Tab-separated table of C-alpha atoms and ligand atoms in Angstrom:
chain	number	residue	atom	x	y	z
A	1	MET	CA	21.454	-8.303	-32.762
A	2	ARG	CA	23.932	-10.682	-32.556
A	3	ASP	CA	23.766	-14.516	-33.724
A	4	GLY	CA	25.237	-17.474	-33.464
A	5	ILE	CA	27.959	-17.328	-35.908
A	6	SER	CA	29.228	-14.087	-34.886
A	7	GLN	CA	29.648	-15.858	-31.542
A	8	GLY	CA	31.742	-18.384	-33.763
A	9	PHE	CA	29.460	-21.185	-33.427
A	10	SER	CA	26.455	-22.425	-36.022
A	11	ASP	CA	22.761	-21.911	-34.639
A	12	ASP	CA	22.621	-25.518	-34.396
A	13	ALA	CA	25.982	-25.901	-32.225
A	14	PRO	CA	23.686	-25.057	-29.238
A	15	ALA	CA	21.358	-28.109	-29.898
A	16	ALA	CA	24.215	-30.246	-30.995
A	17	ALA	CA	25.584	-30.031	-27.580
A	18	LEU	CA	22.616	-30.408	-25.462
A	19	LEU	CA	20.868	-33.178	-27.113
A	20	PRO	CA	22.862	-35.775	-26.358
A	21	TRP	CA	23.867	-34.418	-22.825
A	22	TYR	CA	19.949	-34.381	-22.240
A	23	ASP	CA	19.850	-37.900	-23.397
A	24	ARG	CA	22.140	-38.809	-20.229
A	25	HIS	CA	21.066	-36.129	-17.715
A	26	ALA	CA	17.386	-35.612	-18.122
A	27	ARG	CA	15.728	-34.592	-14.611
A	28	ALA	CA	13.051	-37.437	-14.095
A	29	LEU	CA	10.117	-35.224	-13.608
A	30	PRO	CA	6.718	-36.527	-12.948
A	31	TRP	CA	4.796	-35.038	-16.307
A	32	ARG	CA	7.999	-36.216	-18.309
A	33	VAL	CA	8.341	-38.581	-21.170
A	34	GLY	CA	12.261	-38.739	-20.948
A	35	PRO	CA	14.580	-39.170	-23.781
A	36	GLU	CA	14.767	-43.236	-23.291
A	37	ALA	CA	11.098	-43.465	-23.274
A	38	LEU	CA	10.218	-41.264	-26.000
A	39	ALA	CA	12.897	-43.252	-28.404
A	40	ALA	CA	10.766	-46.308	-27.436
A	41	GLY	CA	7.511	-44.754	-28.357
A	42	GLU	CA	6.274	-43.632	-25.325
A	43	ARG	CA	4.459	-40.292	-25.853
A	44	PRO	CA	3.963	-37.413	-23.520
A	45	ASP	CA	0.295	-37.100	-22.270
A	46	PRO	CA	-0.845	-33.258	-23.472
A	47	TYR	CA	-3.084	-33.044	-20.065
A	48	ARG	CA	-0.018	-33.659	-17.851
A	49	VAL	CA	2.133	-31.367	-19.742
A	50	TRP	CA	-0.337	-28.421	-19.463
A	51	LEU	CA	-1.072	-28.936	-16.244
A	52	SER	CA	2.829	-28.848	-14.793
A	53	GLU	CA	3.258	-25.603	-17.137
A	54	ILE	CA	0.157	-23.986	-15.490
A	55	MET	CA	1.465	-25.187	-12.104
A	56	LEU	CA	5.177	-24.127	-12.767
A	57	GLN	CA	4.290	-20.416	-13.596
A	58	GLN	CA	5.836	-18.216	-11.157
A	59	THR	CA	7.455	-21.561	-8.938
A	60	THR	CA	9.750	-24.038	-8.659
A	61	VAL	CA	9.394	-27.869	-9.589
A	62	ALA	CA	9.837	-28.837	-5.620
A	63	ALA	CA	6.746	-26.464	-4.908
A	64	VAL	CA	4.588	-28.441	-7.630
A	65	ARG	CA	5.488	-31.925	-7.401
A	66	ASP	CA	3.070	-32.598	-4.551
A	67	TYR	CA	0.415	-31.009	-5.968
A	68	PHE	CA	0.930	-32.222	-9.376
A	69	HIS	CA	0.680	-35.762	-7.797
A	70	ARG	CA	-2.567	-35.124	-5.828
A	71	PHE	CA	-4.169	-33.419	-9.026
A	72	THR	CA	-3.720	-36.241	-11.691
A	73	ALA	CA	-4.593	-38.935	-8.918
A	74	ARG	CA	-7.695	-37.351	-8.380
A	75	TRP	CA	-8.654	-35.963	-12.044
A	76	PRO	CA	-6.779	-38.325	-14.158
A	77	THR	CA	-8.202	-36.623	-17.188
A	78	VAL	CA	-8.817	-33.030	-18.932
A	79	THR	CA	-12.311	-34.186	-18.663
A	80	ALA	CA	-12.272	-35.419	-14.995
A	81	LEU	CA	-11.035	-32.125	-14.288
A	82	ALA	CA	-13.824	-30.501	-16.527
A	83	GLU	CA	-16.361	-32.308	-14.171
A	84	ALA	CA	-14.822	-31.460	-10.714
A	85	GLU	CA	-16.771	-28.755	-8.287
A	86	ASP	CA	-14.969	-25.340	-8.541
A	87	ALA	CA	-14.526	-25.558	-4.374
A	88	GLU	CA	-13.017	-28.683	-4.787
A	89	VAL	CA	-10.336	-27.560	-7.048
A	90	MET	CA	-9.706	-24.453	-5.239
A	91	ALA	CA	-9.190	-26.198	-2.189
A	92	GLU	CA	-6.291	-28.694	-3.872
A	93	TRP	CA	-4.929	-25.276	-5.504
A	94	ALA	CA	-4.650	-23.922	-1.763
A	95	GLY	CA	-0.779	-22.873	-0.974
A	96	LEU	CA	0.057	-22.374	-4.813
A	97	GLY	CA	-0.757	-19.082	-4.815
A	98	TYR	CA	-1.568	-16.678	-7.996
A	99	TYR	CA	-5.458	-17.889	-7.438
A	100	ALA	CA	-6.602	-16.554	-11.027
A	101	ARG	CA	-4.661	-19.729	-12.529
A	102	ALA	CA	-6.608	-22.144	-10.678
A	103	ARG	CA	-9.618	-20.189	-12.105
A	104	ASN	CA	-8.571	-20.565	-15.653
A	105	LEU	CA	-7.044	-24.026	-15.266
A	106	LEU	CA	-11.025	-25.065	-14.874
A	107	LYS	CA	-12.108	-22.662	-17.512
A	108	CYS	CA	-9.311	-24.177	-19.724
A	109	ALA	CA	-10.608	-27.581	-19.052
A	110	ARG	CA	-14.000	-27.007	-19.431
A	111	VAL	CA	-13.457	-25.472	-23.183
A	112	VAL	CA	-10.973	-28.548	-23.825
A	113	ALA	CA	-13.913	-31.310	-22.770
A	114	GLY	CA	-16.502	-29.606	-23.834
A	115	ASP	CA	-15.228	-27.705	-27.210
A	116	HIS	CA	-12.543	-30.179	-28.159
A	117	GLY	CA	-13.717	-33.502	-27.221
A	118	GLY	CA	-11.117	-33.968	-24.633
A	119	ILE	CA	-8.108	-33.186	-26.789
A	120	PHE	CA	-5.627	-30.595	-26.473
A	121	PRO	CA	-4.962	-28.439	-29.927
A	122	ASP	CA	-1.729	-29.410	-30.946
A	123	THR	CA	-0.275	-25.831	-31.990
A	124	GLU	CA	0.598	-23.101	-30.242
A	125	ASP	CA	-1.577	-20.966	-31.754
A	126	GLY	CA	-4.889	-23.651	-31.112
A	127	LEU	CA	-3.175	-23.553	-27.493
A	128	ARG	CA	-3.539	-19.872	-27.514
A	129	ASP	CA	-6.849	-19.661	-27.825
A	130	LEU	CA	-7.317	-21.746	-24.774
A	131	PRO	CA	-8.148	-19.513	-21.327
A	132	GLY	CA	-5.020	-19.208	-19.006
A	133	ILE	CA	-2.290	-20.034	-21.711
A	134	GLY	CA	-0.398	-17.353	-22.784
A	135	PRO	CA	2.615	-17.097	-25.309
A	136	TYR	CA	5.002	-18.873	-23.122
A	137	THR	CA	2.725	-21.730	-21.681
A	138	ALA	CA	1.345	-21.907	-25.474
A	139	ALA	CA	5.108	-22.486	-26.782
A	140	ALA	CA	5.776	-25.166	-23.983
A	141	ILE	CA	2.961	-27.303	-24.083
A	142	ALA	CA	3.549	-26.990	-28.281
A	143	ALA	CA	7.366	-28.099	-27.889
A	144	ILE	CA	6.921	-30.375	-24.645
A	145	ALA	CA	3.740	-32.446	-25.264
A	146	PHE	CA	4.017	-32.146	-29.341
A	147	ASP	CA	7.469	-31.688	-30.371
A	148	ARG	CA	6.924	-28.517	-32.023
A	149	PRO	CA	9.971	-26.212	-33.020
A	150	ALA	CA	8.609	-23.626	-30.488
A	151	ALA	CA	10.757	-21.122	-29.166
A	152	VAL	CA	10.359	-21.787	-25.706
A	153	MET	CA	11.015	-19.209	-22.821
A	154	ASP	CA	11.043	-19.102	-19.005
A	155	GLY	CA	13.533	-17.837	-16.723
A	156	ASN	CA	15.982	-20.964	-16.866
A	157	VAL	CA	16.280	-20.551	-20.813
A	158	GLU	CA	16.857	-16.374	-20.237
A	159	ARG	CA	19.541	-16.976	-17.827
A	160	VAL	CA	20.982	-19.422	-20.211
A	161	LEU	CA	20.950	-17.359	-23.357
A	162	SER	CA	21.817	-14.294	-21.421
A	163	ARG	CA	25.282	-16.329	-20.855
A	164	LEU	CA	25.736	-17.862	-23.999
A	165	PHE	CA	25.559	-14.662	-25.808
A	166	ALA	CA	27.104	-12.452	-22.836
A	167	VAL	CA	23.702	-10.164	-23.158
A	168	GLU	CA	24.468	-7.166	-21.087
A	169	THR	CA	21.156	-5.442	-21.666
A	170	PRO	CA	19.013	-5.800	-18.283
A	171	LEU	CA	15.953	-7.859	-18.160
A	172	PRO	CA	13.112	-7.330	-18.393
A	173	ALA	CA	14.459	-4.822	-21.491
A	174	SER	CA	16.619	-7.969	-23.099
A	175	LYS	CA	13.677	-10.270	-23.424
A	176	PRO	CA	12.758	-9.575	-27.264
A	177	GLU	CA	16.540	-10.192	-28.242
A	178	LEU	CA	16.125	-13.131	-25.768
A	179	ARG	CA	13.709	-14.315	-27.546
A	180	ALA	CA	14.794	-13.763	-31.342
A	181	LEU	CA	17.715	-15.843	-30.182
A	182	ALA	CA	15.849	-18.483	-28.735
A	183	GLU	CA	14.315	-18.585	-32.283
A	184	ARG	CA	17.290	-19.041	-34.248
A	185	LEU	CA	18.393	-21.825	-32.053
A	186	THR	CA	15.379	-23.863	-31.782
A	187	PRO	CA	16.185	-27.342	-33.858
A	188	ASN	CA	13.460	-28.967	-36.262
A	189	THR	CA	14.623	-32.166	-34.908
A	190	ARG	CA	13.769	-32.894	-31.386
A	191	PRO	CA	12.922	-29.297	-30.776
A	192	GLY	CA	10.352	-30.231	-27.558
A	193	CYS	CA	13.701	-32.391	-26.031
A	194	TYR	CA	15.957	-29.777	-27.083
A	195	ALA	CA	13.289	-26.912	-24.794
A	196	GLN	CA	13.569	-29.189	-21.818
A	197	ALA	CA	17.137	-29.702	-22.215
A	198	VAL	CA	17.655	-25.768	-22.041
A	199	MET	CA	15.134	-25.707	-19.001
A	200	ASP	CA	17.186	-28.496	-17.399
A	201	LEU	CA	20.457	-26.561	-17.905
A	202	GLY	CA	19.784	-23.790	-16.513
A	203	ALA	CA	17.899	-25.467	-13.555
A	204	THR	CA	20.854	-27.832	-12.653
A	205	ILE	CA	24.491	-26.363	-14.221
A	206	CYS	CA	23.668	-22.801	-15.458
A	207	THR	CA	22.167	-21.820	-12.008
A	208	PRO	CA	21.730	-18.648	-10.996
A	209	LYS	CA	24.574	-17.759	-8.344
A	210	SER	CA	27.366	-20.221	-9.555
A	211	PRO	CA	27.051	-21.936	-12.628
A	212	ALA	CA	29.198	-24.712	-12.991
A	213	CYS	CA	30.918	-24.028	-16.092
A	214	GLY	CA	33.138	-26.733	-15.748
A	215	ILE	CA	31.066	-29.482	-16.618
A	216	CYS	CA	28.695	-27.675	-18.772
A	217	PRO	CA	27.805	-29.258	-22.343
A	218	VAL	CA	27.866	-25.952	-24.372
A	219	MET	CA	31.013	-24.569	-22.317
A	220	SER	CA	32.772	-24.191	-25.407
A	221	LEU	CA	30.094	-22.144	-26.933
A	222	CYS	CA	29.607	-19.811	-23.810
A	223	ALA	CA	30.584	-15.986	-24.230
A	224	ALA	CA	30.067	-15.254	-20.516
A	225	ARG	CA	32.357	-18.321	-19.697
A	226	ARG	CA	35.045	-16.874	-21.771
A	227	THR	CA	34.446	-13.463	-20.455
A	228	GLY	CA	34.427	-13.987	-16.997
A	229	ILE	CA	30.585	-12.473	-16.300
A	230	ALA	CA	28.649	-15.506	-16.045
A	231	ALA	CA	27.673	-15.401	-12.568
A	232	ASP	CA	26.905	-11.260	-13.103
A	233	LEU	CA	24.266	-12.422	-15.955
A	234	PRO	CA	21.735	-11.811	-16.817
A	235	ARG	CA	21.642	-8.081	-14.980
A	236	LYS	CA	18.207	-6.956	-14.078
A	237	THR	CA	16.759	-3.800	-13.796
A	238	PRO	CA	16.380	-3.164	-9.934
A	239	LYS	CA	12.949	-3.482	-9.050
A	240	LYS	CA	10.782	-0.619	-7.106
A	241	PRO	CA	10.705	-1.738	-3.346
A	242	LYS	CA	6.907	-3.156	-2.537
A	243	PRO	CA	4.885	-1.090	-0.660
A	244	THR	CA	3.317	-2.458	2.864
A	245	ARG	CA	-0.538	-2.963	3.433
A	246	LEU	CA	-2.369	-3.518	6.577
A	247	GLY	CA	-5.352	-5.470	7.103
A	248	ILE	CA	-7.294	-7.267	10.144
A	249	ALA	CA	-8.393	-11.022	9.874
A	250	TYR	CA	-11.433	-11.782	11.820
A	251	LEU	CA	-11.177	-15.401	13.354
A	252	VAL	CA	-14.052	-16.955	14.951
A	253	ARG	CA	-14.436	-20.114	16.736
A	254	ARG	CA	-17.480	-21.500	17.752
A	255	GLU	CA	-18.450	-23.510	21.018
A	256	ASP	CA	-18.638	-26.669	18.963
A	257	GLY	CA	-15.191	-26.246	17.395
A	258	ALA	CA	-17.187	-24.676	13.951
A	259	VAL	CA	-14.725	-21.730	12.367
A	260	LEU	CA	-15.966	-18.680	10.422
A	261	LEU	CA	-15.057	-18.456	7.132
A	262	GLU	CA	-16.384	-16.102	4.047
A	263	THR	CA	-15.601	-16.869	-0.005
A	264	ARG	CA	-13.871	-13.669	-1.122
A	265	PRO	CA	-15.104	-12.255	-4.040
A	266	ASP	CA	-14.114	-14.246	-7.715
A	267	LYS	CA	-12.281	-11.063	-9.000
A	268	GLY	CA	-8.961	-9.567	-7.287
A	269	LEU	CA	-6.529	-11.131	-4.868
A	270	LEU	CA	-7.045	-14.698	-3.785
A	271	GLY	CA	-10.646	-14.401	-5.824
A	272	GLY	CA	-13.024	-17.309	-5.134
A	273	MET	CA	-10.727	-18.735	-1.840
A	274	LEU	CA	-11.919	-19.283	1.239
A	275	GLY	CA	-10.738	-16.842	4.035
A	276	TRP	CA	-11.532	-15.456	7.157
A	277	PRO	CA	-13.525	-12.714	7.192
A	278	GLY	CA	-11.434	-8.941	7.332
A	279	THR	CA	-10.889	-5.700	6.544
A	280	ASP	CA	-9.874	-4.054	3.145
A	281	TRP	CA	-6.111	-4.551	2.714
A	282	ALA	CA	-4.572	-0.740	2.249
A	283	GLU	CA	-1.519	1.432	2.926
A	284	ASP	CA	-3.832	3.320	5.715
A	285	THR	CA	-4.701	1.968	8.733
A	286	PRO	CA	-7.509	-0.561	8.503
A	287	GLN	CA	-11.385	0.516	9.352
A	288	ASP	CA	-12.824	-2.170	11.506
A	289	ALA	CA	-15.301	-4.716	9.556
A	290	PRO	CA	-15.916	-7.371	12.010
A	291	PRO	CA	-18.552	-10.038	10.914
A	292	MET	CA	-19.991	-10.558	14.488
A	293	ASP	CA	-20.739	-8.346	16.966
A	294	VAL	CA	-18.967	-9.718	20.020
A	295	PRO	CA	-16.010	-8.962	22.039
A	296	TRP	CA	-12.861	-9.260	20.305
A	297	HIS	CA	-9.510	-10.429	21.832
A	298	ASP	CA	-6.718	-8.721	20.453
A	299	PRO	CA	-3.489	-10.998	20.825
A	300	GLY	CA	-1.065	-8.937	19.530
A	301	LEU	CA	-0.400	-11.190	16.901
A	302	GLU	CA	0.225	-10.159	13.147
A	303	VAL	CA	1.107	-12.230	9.905
A	304	ARG	CA	3.568	-11.189	7.432
A	305	HIS	CA	3.368	-12.141	4.120
A	306	THR	CA	4.662	-11.090	0.758
A	307	PHE	CA	2.378	-10.900	-2.617
A	308	THR	CA	3.414	-9.925	-5.844
A	309	HIS	CA	2.960	-6.243	-5.544
A	310	PHE	CA	3.062	-5.564	-1.823
A	311	HIS	CA	3.508	-6.800	1.835
A	312	LEU	CA	1.141	-7.643	4.105
A	313	ARG	CA	0.660	-7.136	7.977
A	314	LEU	CA	-2.556	-8.531	8.650
A	315	ALA	CA	-3.147	-8.140	12.608
A	316	LEU	CA	-5.543	-11.162	13.978
A	317	ARG	CA	-8.238	-10.351	16.076
A	318	LEU	CA	-10.005	-13.672	17.994
A	319	ALA	CA	-13.593	-14.342	18.919
A	320	HIS	CA	-14.842	-17.602	21.244
A	321	VAL	CA	-18.819	-17.539	20.436
A	322	PRO	CA	-21.554	-19.677	21.458
A	323	THR	CA	-22.988	-22.491	19.049
A	324	ASP	CA	-26.343	-20.065	17.990
A	325	ALA	CA	-24.337	-17.057	17.193
A	326	THR	CA	-25.695	-15.772	13.857
A	327	PRO	CA	-22.588	-13.820	11.748
A	328	ASP	CA	-23.325	-10.837	9.506
A	329	ARG	CA	-21.048	-11.978	6.936
A	330	GLY	CA	-19.708	-15.809	5.632
A	331	GLU	CA	-20.789	-18.823	7.224
A	332	PHE	CA	-19.519	-21.809	9.602
A	333	HIS	CA	-17.592	-24.845	8.341
A	334	PRO	CA	-17.543	-27.806	10.817
A	335	ARG	CA	-14.511	-28.254	12.289
A	336	ALA	CA	-14.623	-31.849	11.077
A	337	THR	CA	-14.838	-30.756	7.747
A	338	PHE	CA	-12.714	-27.563	7.946
A	339	ARG	CA	-9.050	-28.291	6.379
A	340	PRO	CA	-6.545	-25.500	6.897
A	341	ALA	CA	-4.556	-26.658	4.296
A	342	SER	CA	-7.401	-25.861	1.850
A	343	LEU	CA	-6.686	-22.233	2.856
A	344	PRO	CA	-4.328	-19.630	0.907
A	345	THR	CA	-1.184	-19.347	2.691
A	346	VAL	CA	-2.003	-16.133	4.322
A	347	MET	CA	-5.104	-17.513	5.842
A	348	ARG	CA	-3.157	-20.591	6.775
A	349	LYS	CA	-0.697	-18.247	8.664
A	350	ALA	CA	-3.220	-16.769	10.350
A	351	TRP	CA	-4.655	-19.989	11.312
A	352	ASP	CA	-1.671	-21.355	12.832
A	353	LEU	CA	-0.864	-17.949	14.407
A	354	ALA	CA	-3.806	-18.471	16.286
A	355	GLN	CA	-3.323	-21.777	17.714
A	356	GLY	CA	-2.559	-21.193	21.536
A	357	ALA	CA	-3.861	-17.291	21.646
A	358	TRP	CA	-7.404	-18.248	21.530
A	359	PRO	CA	-9.176	-16.376	24.627
A	360	GLU	CA	-10.576	-19.194	26.100
A	361	ASP	CA	-7.342	-21.367	25.733
B	401	SF4	FE1	26.076	-20.914	-18.154
B	401	SF4	FE2	28.586	-21.928	-17.465
B	401	SF4	FE3	27.422	-23.238	-19.531
B	401	SF4	FE4	27.916	-20.517	-19.577
B	401	SF4	S1	29.568	-22.253	-19.548
B	401	SF4	S2	25.820	-21.779	-20.296
B	401	SF4	S3	27.536	-19.744	-18.127
B	401	SF4	S4	26.752	-22.743	-17.203
């Protein structure tokens, strides 16, 4: 195991270099209390920190910003969120992906509101006991919301540490080593600011393809910069190619404009979300499973969408039906209350693709 000293610097050197840099260059984020406000006595709201951390799993600040504003405007406290209808929360989450997170978000809000009087636990262990909060998220909330010296790891932190110590073992095998390094470097003074400083460094300077080493506050410490391999790190074990699955989505429009949707089963992909009735998604040719016995129009269109573990090719079938038609599956939703934006991305893509292709248009 390498350590800071064998690299020619002490374990507190990165924090000593990063904290003054963070004081000048911290990103303004809607859930963040910046260094100046912190110094003036303002404290982060654990609800906002938690919400941002759940939303940021697997995605970027840019993708999350609008969702965060909408959620906090509509549900300004964890108690308000706990009282929300499941379907409303799922609809607001639509488009962010990884829908199990939205279900766990509600579960967690209800546990905090019901069992903890609306107050988040302020330790890593206490936070990990809550639904949907794993080790990374617990460490991040403990550090950012409660200034605990928790070792926070995310993609940005892994990249910065891989480079600072020139770790050549590929990810994910290097994770335990990187975590041990993160623990060594986490300071007892201002650990929350330090955690955010490393994340900001990774997001703004130590970026994946072209690290801006010339303006980096830890350049004098960085082993990868010295050896000229910064842009090659972290190394990654090549991923297996993803399989392709096939499916059919059945889009039905009634004469009065209502559309046929069904709620997907709670367990499984897009669980609990509204979507178009359809076949299973499998690697074989999909078996017909239309939700109504009507003539189906094949517009020759398919949605292409990539999930974590597979690519999907979803063929469309369209039907226009009279107002008194009764489906075998799903429910008609009046056009006035149907919001395509409340559908998961793959379902919204299907809706967008169908426009202009309906049989009667
Ligand atoms: Fe990243 Fe370059 Fe800074 Fe090293 S010197 S931490 S590679 S930006």
